[in-house]
Short mmCIF file of C-alpha atoms in Angstrom, two decimals:
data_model
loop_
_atom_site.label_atom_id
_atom_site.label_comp_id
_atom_site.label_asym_id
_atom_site.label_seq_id
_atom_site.Cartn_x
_atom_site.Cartn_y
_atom_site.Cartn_z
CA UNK A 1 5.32 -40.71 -10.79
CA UNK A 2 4.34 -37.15 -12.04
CA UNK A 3 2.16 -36.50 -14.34
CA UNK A 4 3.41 -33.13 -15.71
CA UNK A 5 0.67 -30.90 -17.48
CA UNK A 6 3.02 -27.59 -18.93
CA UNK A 7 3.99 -25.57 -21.76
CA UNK A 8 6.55 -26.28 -24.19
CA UNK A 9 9.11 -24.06 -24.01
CA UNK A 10 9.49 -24.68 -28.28
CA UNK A 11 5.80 -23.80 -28.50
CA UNK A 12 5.01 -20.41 -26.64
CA UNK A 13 2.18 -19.64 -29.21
CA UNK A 14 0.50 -22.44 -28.16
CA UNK A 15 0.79 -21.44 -24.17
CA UNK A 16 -0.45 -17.82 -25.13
CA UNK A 17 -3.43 -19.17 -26.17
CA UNK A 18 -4.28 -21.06 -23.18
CA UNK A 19 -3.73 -24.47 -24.83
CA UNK A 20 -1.93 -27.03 -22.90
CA UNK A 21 1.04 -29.47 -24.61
CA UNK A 22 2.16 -32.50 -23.17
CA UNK A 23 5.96 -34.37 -23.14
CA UNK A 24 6.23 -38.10 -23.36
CA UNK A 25 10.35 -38.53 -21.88
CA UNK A 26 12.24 -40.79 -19.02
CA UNK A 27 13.74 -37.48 -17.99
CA UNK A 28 16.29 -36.61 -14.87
CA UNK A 29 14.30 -34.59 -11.95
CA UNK A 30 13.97 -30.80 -12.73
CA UNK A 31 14.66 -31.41 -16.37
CA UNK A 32 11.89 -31.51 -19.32
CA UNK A 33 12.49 -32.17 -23.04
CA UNK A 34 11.33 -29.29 -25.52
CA UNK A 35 9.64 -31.97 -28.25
CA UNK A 36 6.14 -32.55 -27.29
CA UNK A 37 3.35 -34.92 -28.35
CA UNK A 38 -0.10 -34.51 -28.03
CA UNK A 39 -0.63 -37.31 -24.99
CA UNK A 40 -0.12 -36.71 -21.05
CA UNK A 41 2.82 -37.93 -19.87
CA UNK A 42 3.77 -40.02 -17.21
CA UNK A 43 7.35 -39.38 -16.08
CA UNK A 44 9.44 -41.75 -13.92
CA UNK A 45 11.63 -39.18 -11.49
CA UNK A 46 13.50 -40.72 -8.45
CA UNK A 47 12.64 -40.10 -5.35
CA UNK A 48 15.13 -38.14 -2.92
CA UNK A 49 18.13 -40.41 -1.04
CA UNK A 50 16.09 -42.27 1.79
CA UNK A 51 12.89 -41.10 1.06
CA UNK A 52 10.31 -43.99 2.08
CA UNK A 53 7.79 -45.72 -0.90
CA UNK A 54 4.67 -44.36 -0.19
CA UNK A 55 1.61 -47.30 -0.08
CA UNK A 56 -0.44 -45.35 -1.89
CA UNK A 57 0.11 -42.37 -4.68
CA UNK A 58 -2.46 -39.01 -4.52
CA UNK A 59 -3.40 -37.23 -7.45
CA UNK A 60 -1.93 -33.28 -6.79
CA UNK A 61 -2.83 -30.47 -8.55
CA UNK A 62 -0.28 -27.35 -8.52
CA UNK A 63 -2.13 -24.77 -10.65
CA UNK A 64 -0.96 -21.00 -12.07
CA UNK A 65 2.58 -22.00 -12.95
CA UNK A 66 2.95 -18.78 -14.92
CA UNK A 67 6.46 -19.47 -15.53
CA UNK A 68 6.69 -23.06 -14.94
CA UNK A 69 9.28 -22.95 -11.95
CA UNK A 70 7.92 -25.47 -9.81
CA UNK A 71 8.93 -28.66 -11.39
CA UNK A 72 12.68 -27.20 -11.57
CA UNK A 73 12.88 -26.74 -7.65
CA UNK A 74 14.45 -28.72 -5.63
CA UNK A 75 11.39 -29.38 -3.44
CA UNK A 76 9.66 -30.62 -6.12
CA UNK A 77 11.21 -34.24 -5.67
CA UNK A 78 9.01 -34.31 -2.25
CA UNK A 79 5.97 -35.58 -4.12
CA UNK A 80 7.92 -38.00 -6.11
CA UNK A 81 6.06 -40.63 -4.95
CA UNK A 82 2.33 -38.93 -6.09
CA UNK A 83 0.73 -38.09 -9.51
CA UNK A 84 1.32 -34.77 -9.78
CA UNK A 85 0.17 -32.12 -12.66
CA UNK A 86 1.46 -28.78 -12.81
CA UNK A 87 -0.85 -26.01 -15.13
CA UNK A 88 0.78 -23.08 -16.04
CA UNK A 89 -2.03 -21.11 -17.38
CA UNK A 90 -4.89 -20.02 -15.68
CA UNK A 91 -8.53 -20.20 -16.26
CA UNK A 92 -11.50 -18.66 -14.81
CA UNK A 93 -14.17 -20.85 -16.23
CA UNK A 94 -16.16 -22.88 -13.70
CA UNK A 95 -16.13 -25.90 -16.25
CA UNK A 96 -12.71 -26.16 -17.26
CA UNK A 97 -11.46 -25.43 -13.80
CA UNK A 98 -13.23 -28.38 -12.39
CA UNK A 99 -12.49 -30.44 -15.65
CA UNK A 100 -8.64 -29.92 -14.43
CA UNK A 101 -9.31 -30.99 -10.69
CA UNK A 102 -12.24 -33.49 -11.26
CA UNK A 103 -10.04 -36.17 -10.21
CA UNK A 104 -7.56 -34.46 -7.77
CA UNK A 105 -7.01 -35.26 -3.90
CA UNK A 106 -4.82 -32.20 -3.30
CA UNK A 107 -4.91 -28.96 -4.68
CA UNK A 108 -1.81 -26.47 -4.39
CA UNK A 109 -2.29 -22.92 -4.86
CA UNK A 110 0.02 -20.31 -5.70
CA UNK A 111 -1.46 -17.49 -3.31
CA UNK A 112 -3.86 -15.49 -4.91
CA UNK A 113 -3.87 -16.59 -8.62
CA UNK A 114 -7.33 -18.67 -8.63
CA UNK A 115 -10.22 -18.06 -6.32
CA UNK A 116 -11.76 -21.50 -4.83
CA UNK A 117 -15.86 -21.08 -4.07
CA UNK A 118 -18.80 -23.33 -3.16
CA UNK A 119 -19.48 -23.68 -6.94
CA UNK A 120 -16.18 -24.77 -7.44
CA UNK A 121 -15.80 -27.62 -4.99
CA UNK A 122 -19.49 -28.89 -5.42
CA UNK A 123 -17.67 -30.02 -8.65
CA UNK A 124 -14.61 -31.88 -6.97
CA UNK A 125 -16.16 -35.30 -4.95
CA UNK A 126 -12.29 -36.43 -4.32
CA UNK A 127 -10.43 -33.15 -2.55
CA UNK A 128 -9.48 -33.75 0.17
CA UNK A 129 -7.22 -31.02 1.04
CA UNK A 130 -6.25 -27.55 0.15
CA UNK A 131 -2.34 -26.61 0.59
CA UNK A 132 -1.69 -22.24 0.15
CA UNK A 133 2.01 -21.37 -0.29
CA UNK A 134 1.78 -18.75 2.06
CA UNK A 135 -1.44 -18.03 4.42
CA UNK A 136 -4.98 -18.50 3.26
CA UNK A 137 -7.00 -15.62 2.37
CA UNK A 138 -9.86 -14.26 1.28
CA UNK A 139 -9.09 -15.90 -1.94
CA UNK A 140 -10.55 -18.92 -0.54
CA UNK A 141 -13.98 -19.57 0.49
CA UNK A 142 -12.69 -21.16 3.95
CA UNK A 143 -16.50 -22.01 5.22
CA UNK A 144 -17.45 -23.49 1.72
CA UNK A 145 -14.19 -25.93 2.97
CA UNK A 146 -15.28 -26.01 6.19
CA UNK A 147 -18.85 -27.60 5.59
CA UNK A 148 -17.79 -29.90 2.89
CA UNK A 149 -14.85 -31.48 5.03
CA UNK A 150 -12.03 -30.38 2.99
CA UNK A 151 -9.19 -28.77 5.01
CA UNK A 152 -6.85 -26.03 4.15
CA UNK A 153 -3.49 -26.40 4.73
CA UNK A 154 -1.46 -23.10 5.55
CA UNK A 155 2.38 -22.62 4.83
CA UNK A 156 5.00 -20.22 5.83
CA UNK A 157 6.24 -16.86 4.22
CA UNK A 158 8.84 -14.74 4.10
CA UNK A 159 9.06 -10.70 4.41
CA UNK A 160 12.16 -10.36 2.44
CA UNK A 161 11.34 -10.59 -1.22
CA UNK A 162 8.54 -8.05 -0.88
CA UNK A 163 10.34 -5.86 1.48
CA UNK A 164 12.91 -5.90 -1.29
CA UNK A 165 10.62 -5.20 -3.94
CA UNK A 166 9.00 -2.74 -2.54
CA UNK A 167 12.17 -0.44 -2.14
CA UNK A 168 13.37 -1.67 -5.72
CA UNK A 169 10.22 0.09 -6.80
CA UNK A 170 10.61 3.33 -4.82
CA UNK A 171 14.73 3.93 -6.03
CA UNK A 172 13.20 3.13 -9.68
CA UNK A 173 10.31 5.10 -9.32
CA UNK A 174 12.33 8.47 -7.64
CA UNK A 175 14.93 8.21 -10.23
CA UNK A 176 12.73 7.68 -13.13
CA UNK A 177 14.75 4.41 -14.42
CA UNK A 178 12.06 2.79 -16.07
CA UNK A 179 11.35 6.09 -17.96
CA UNK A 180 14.72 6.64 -18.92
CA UNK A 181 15.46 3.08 -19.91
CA UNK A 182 12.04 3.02 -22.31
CA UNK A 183 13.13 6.24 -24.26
CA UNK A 184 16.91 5.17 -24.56
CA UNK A 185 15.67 2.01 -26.53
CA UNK A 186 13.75 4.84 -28.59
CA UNK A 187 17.04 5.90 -29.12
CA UNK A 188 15.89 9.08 -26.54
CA UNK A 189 19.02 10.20 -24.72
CA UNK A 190 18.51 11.38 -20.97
CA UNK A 191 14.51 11.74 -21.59
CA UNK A 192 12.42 10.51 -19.10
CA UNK A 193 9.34 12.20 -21.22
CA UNK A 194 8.18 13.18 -17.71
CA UNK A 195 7.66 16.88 -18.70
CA UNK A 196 3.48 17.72 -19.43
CA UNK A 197 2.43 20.68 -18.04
CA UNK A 198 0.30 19.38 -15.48
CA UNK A 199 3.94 18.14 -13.46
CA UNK A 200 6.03 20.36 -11.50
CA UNK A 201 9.26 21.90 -12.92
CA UNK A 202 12.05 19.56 -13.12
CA UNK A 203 9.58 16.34 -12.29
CA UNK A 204 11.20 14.33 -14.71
CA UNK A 205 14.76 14.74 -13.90
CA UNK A 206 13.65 12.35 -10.36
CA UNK A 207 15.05 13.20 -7.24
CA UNK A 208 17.55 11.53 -4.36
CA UNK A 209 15.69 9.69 -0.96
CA UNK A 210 18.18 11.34 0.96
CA UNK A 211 16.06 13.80 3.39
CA UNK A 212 12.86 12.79 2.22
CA UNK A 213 9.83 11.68 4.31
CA UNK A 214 9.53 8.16 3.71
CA UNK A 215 5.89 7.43 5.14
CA UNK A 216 5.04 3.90 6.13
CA UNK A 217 0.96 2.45 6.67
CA UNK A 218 1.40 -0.53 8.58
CA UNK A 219 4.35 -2.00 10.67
CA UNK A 220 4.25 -5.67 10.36
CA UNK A 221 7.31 -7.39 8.92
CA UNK A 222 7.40 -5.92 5.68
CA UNK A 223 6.84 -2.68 7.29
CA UNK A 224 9.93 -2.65 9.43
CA UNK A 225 12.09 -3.98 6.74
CA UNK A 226 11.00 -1.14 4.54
CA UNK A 227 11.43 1.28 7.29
CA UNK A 228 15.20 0.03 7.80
CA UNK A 229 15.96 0.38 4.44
CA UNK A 230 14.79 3.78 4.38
CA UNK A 231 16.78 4.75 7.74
CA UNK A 232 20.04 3.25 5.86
CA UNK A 233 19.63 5.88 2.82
CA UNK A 234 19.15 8.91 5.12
CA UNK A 235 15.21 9.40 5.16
CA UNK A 236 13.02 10.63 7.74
CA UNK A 237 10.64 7.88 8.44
CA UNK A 238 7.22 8.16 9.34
CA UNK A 239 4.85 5.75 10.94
CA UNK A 240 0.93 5.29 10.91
CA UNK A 241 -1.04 2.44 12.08
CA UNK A 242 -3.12 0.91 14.83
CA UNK A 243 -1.91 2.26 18.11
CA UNK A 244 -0.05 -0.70 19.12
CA UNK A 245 2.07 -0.43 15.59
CA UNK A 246 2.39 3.00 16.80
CA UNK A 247 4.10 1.88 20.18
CA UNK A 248 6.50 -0.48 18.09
CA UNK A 249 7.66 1.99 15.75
CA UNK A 250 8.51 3.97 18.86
CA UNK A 251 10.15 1.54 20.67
CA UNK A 252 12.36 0.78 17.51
CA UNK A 253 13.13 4.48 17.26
CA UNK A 254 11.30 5.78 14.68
CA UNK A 255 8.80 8.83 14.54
CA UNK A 256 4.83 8.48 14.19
CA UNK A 257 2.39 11.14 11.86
CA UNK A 258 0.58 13.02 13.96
CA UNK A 259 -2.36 12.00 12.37
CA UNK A 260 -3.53 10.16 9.23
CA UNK A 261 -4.18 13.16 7.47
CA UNK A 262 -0.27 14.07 8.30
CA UNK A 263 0.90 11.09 7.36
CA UNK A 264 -0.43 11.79 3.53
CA UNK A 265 0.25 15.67 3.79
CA UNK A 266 3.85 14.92 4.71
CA UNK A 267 5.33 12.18 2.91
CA UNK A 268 7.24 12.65 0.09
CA UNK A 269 7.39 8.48 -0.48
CA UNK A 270 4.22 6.82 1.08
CA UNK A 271 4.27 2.92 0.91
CA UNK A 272 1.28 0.59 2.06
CA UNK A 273 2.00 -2.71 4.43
CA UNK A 274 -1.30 -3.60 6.15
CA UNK A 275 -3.17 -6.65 5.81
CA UNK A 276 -6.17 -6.74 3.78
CA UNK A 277 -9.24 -7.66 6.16
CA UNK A 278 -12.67 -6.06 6.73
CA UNK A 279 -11.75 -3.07 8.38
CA UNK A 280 -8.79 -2.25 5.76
CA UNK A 281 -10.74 -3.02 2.49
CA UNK A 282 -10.82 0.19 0.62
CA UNK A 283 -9.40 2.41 4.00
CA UNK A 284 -7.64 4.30 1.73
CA UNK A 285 -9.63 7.63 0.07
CA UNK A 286 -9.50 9.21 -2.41
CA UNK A 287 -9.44 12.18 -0.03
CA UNK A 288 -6.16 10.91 1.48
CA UNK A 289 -4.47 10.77 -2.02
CA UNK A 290 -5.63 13.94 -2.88
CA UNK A 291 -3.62 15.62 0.45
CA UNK A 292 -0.19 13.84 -1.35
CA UNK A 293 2.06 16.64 -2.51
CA UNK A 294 2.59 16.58 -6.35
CA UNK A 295 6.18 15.23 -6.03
CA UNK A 296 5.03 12.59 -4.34
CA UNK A 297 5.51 9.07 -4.72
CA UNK A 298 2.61 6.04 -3.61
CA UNK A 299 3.75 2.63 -3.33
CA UNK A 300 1.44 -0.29 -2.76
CA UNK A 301 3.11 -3.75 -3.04
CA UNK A 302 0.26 -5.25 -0.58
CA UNK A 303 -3.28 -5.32 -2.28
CA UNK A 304 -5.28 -2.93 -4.12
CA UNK A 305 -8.06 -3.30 -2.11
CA UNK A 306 -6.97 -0.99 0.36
CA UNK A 307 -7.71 1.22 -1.35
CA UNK A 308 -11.40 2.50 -2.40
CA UNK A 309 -12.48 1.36 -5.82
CA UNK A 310 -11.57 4.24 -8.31
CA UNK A 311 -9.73 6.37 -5.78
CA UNK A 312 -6.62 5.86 -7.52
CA UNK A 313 -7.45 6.61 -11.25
CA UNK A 314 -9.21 9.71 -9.95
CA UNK A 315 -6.38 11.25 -7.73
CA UNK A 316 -4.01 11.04 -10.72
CA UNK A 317 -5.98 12.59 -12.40
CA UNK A 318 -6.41 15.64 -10.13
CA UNK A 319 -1.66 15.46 -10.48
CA UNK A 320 -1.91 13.69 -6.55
CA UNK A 321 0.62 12.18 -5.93
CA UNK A 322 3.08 12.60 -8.76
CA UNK A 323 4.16 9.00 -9.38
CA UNK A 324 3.09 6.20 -8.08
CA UNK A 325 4.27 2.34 -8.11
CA UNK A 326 2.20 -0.73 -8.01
CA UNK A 327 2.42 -4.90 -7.88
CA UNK A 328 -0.96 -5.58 -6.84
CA UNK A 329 -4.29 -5.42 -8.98
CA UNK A 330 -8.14 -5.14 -8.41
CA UNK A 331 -8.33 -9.31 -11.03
CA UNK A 332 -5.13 -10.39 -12.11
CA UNK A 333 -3.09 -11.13 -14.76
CA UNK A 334 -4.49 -7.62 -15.72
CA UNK A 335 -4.39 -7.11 -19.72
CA UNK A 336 -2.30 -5.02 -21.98
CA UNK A 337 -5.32 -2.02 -22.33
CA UNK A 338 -5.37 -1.96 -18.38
CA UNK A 339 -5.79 2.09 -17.85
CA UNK A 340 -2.63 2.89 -15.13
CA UNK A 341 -0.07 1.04 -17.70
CA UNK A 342 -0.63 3.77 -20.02
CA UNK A 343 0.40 6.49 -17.53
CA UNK A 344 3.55 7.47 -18.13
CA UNK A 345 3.53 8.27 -14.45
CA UNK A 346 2.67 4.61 -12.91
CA UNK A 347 5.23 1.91 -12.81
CA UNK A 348 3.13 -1.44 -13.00
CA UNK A 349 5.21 -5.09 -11.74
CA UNK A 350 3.20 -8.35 -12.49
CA UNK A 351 2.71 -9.21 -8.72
CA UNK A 352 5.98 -10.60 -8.12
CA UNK A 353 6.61 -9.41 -4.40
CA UNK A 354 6.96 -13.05 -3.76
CA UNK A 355 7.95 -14.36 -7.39
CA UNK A 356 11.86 -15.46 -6.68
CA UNK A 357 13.38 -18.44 -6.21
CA UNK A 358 14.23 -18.41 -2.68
CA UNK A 359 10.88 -17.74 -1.50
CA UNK A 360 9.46 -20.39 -4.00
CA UNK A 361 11.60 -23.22 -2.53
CA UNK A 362 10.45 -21.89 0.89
CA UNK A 363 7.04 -21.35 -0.59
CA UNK A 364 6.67 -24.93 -1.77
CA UNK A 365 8.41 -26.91 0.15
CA UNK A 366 6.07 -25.86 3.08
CA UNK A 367 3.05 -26.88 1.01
CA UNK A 368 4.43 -29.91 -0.14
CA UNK A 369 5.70 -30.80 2.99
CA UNK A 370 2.16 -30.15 4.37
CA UNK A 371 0.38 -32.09 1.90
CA UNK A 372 2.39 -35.69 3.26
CA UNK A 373 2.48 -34.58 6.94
CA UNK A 374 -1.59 -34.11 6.44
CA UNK A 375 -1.72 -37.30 4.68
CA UNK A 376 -0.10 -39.02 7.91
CA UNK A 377 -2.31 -37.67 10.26
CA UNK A 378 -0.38 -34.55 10.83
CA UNK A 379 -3.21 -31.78 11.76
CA UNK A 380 -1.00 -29.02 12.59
CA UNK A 381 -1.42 -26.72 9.62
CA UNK A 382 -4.67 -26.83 9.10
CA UNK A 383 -6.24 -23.50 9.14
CA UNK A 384 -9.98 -24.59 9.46
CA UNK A 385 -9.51 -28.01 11.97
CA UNK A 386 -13.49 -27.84 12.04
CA UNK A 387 -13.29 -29.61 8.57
CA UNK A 388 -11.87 -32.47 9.99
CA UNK A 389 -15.25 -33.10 12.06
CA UNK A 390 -17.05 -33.43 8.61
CA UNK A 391 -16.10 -37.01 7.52
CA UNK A 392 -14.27 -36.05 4.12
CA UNK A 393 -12.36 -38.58 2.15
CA UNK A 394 -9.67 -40.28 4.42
#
């Protein structure tokens, strides 16, 4: 059975202001009816060819369905045997947070989107389990799980849809496209309105990536995907990292910055791919931005912690670097008076390095998957196995 918590698609009013409807329907799986009534529903949905009747059904909570995807995948059908409510808007109050998961076994989180603390789960006597899409973070309080016997369950991820973002954001961003396409619907033709005085001459007409610099900060997956997609349009790549990502660039070929310092002097497109731990948080200065030429372009599709608080706001202010392209925010969803989306010189995407359906099914089905092998007995994606000594909820 699931027990579908969502927005009506006939009543987006009501999801903008945070309320949630509910659909009453014997429905086929992955479909949902656009009338609504004002009572949870609990909707029949077979379960895949072959699957086995589970002996007992757990109540799973899938939370931050901003655009209420997850039902419609194909994985979904794996908990067809559980209660299962999906939310689609977030909240950050402590009360109505733990109102939504007072009675839930297994909690499914959509990376980032809601941070789990000791306040939180003082308020939830039945979890049992935590399942990320993706690997846990600092997002979650993983001692606070740890001492009250409730285990997090890791998934897998994928470097593609990032990797792809990323450089969808830098051939945008170097050609001005979202510029150009805001003033043609202003009826603007070939305006990018990137022309103040403070910008060099010509800034706004945007530029090929042919011959430049394309600098890289970090060469993990992401960062060598980026890095061939930037050898494939003709640019001169530059490395910078810890000194063993220093040794892999140059075993793959590719040419390391002399220096830090070098790495922000000469890059004409500087994009960010290191994981966000103590020793990263806030690594980047505003000192480094400030050495970026003026044509310059800064990507970050990782986290905006890496860099220090305010560094970024007070570069461009200062012209360094010219443009700059973002996914990632300091609390998110950030709101419409957010200070970089009014600068006609920042591209802002609503943290969708991941958002596609590929990487959802891939996304989900591991945490699904995770949720029933835990449920068995299955230990092996736990990320804090100390839990298990605690005598939680079996």
């Amino acid at each position: 059975m699931f027990s579908v918590v969502c927005r009506r698609d006939a009543d987006m009013s009501a999801f903008s202001q945070g309320r949630h409807l509910y659909g009453k329907a014997s429905i086929k799986p992955g479909v949902f009816p656009t009338s609504h009534v004002d009572t949870q529903a609990q909707v029949s949905v077979p379960r895949p060819d072959g699957a086995p009747q589970n002996t007992h059904a757990m109540k799973i909570a899938i939370l931050d369905d901003y655009q209420d995807a997850v039902r419609k995948l194909d994985c979904f059908q794996l908990l067809a045997d559980h209660d299962v409510k999906v939310f689609n808007n977030t909240v950050r109050g402590l009360g109505q947070l733990a109102s939504r998961l007072a009675e839930t076994d297994a909690l499914v989180l959509i990376r980032e989107r809601t941070r789990i603390n000791s306040q939180l789960l003082d308020k939830l006597p039945h979890l049992r389990m935590i399942s990320q899409t993706g690997k846990a973070s600092s997002h979650i309080d993983l001692d606070a799980c740890t001492e009250r016997g409730i285990a997090v369950l890791e998934g897998v991820g994928s470097p593609i849809a990032p990797a792809e973002l990323t450089w969808a954001l830098i051939m945008a961003a170097q050609r001005r496209i979202p510029q150009y396409v805001a003033n043609l619907k202003q009826g603007a033709w070939q305006q990018s309105g990137l022309k103040t005085s403070a910008m060099p001459p010509n800034f706004g007409l945007g530029q090929v990536l042919r011959g430049q610099t394309l600098g890289i900060w970090g060469y993990g997956k992401i960062g060598r995907l980026v890095a061939g997609y930037g050898k494939a349009f003709g640019m001169n790549v530059l490395i910078w990292g810890r000194e063993h990502t220093r040794e892999a660039a140059q075993a793959d070929g590719y040419q390391v910055a002399e220096s830090r310092d070098a790495l922000f002097e000469q890059s004409d497109v500087l994009s960010l791919h290191l994981r966000l731990h103590d020793d990263t948080r806030g690594i980047v200065k505003q000192a480094d931005l400030m050495r970026m030429k003026p044509t310059s372009l800064l990507v970050n599709t990782s986290r905006t912690e890496l860099l220090e608080e305010n560094a970024l706001v007070g570069a461009l202010a200062h012209n360094r670097p010219g443009m700059v392209a973002i996914d990632v925010y300091e609390s998110e969803p950030i709101l419409q008076g957010y200070s970089l989306l009014r600068m006609e010189n920042v591209i802002c995407t609503p943290h969708i390095g991941y958002v596609e359906r590929e990487s959802y099914e891939l996304y989900f089905s591991a945490a699904f998957k995770n949720i029933l092998a835990f449920d068995q007995g299955d230990t092996s994606s736990v990320a804090n196995p100390e839990a298990l000594q605690r005598g939680r909820r079996k």
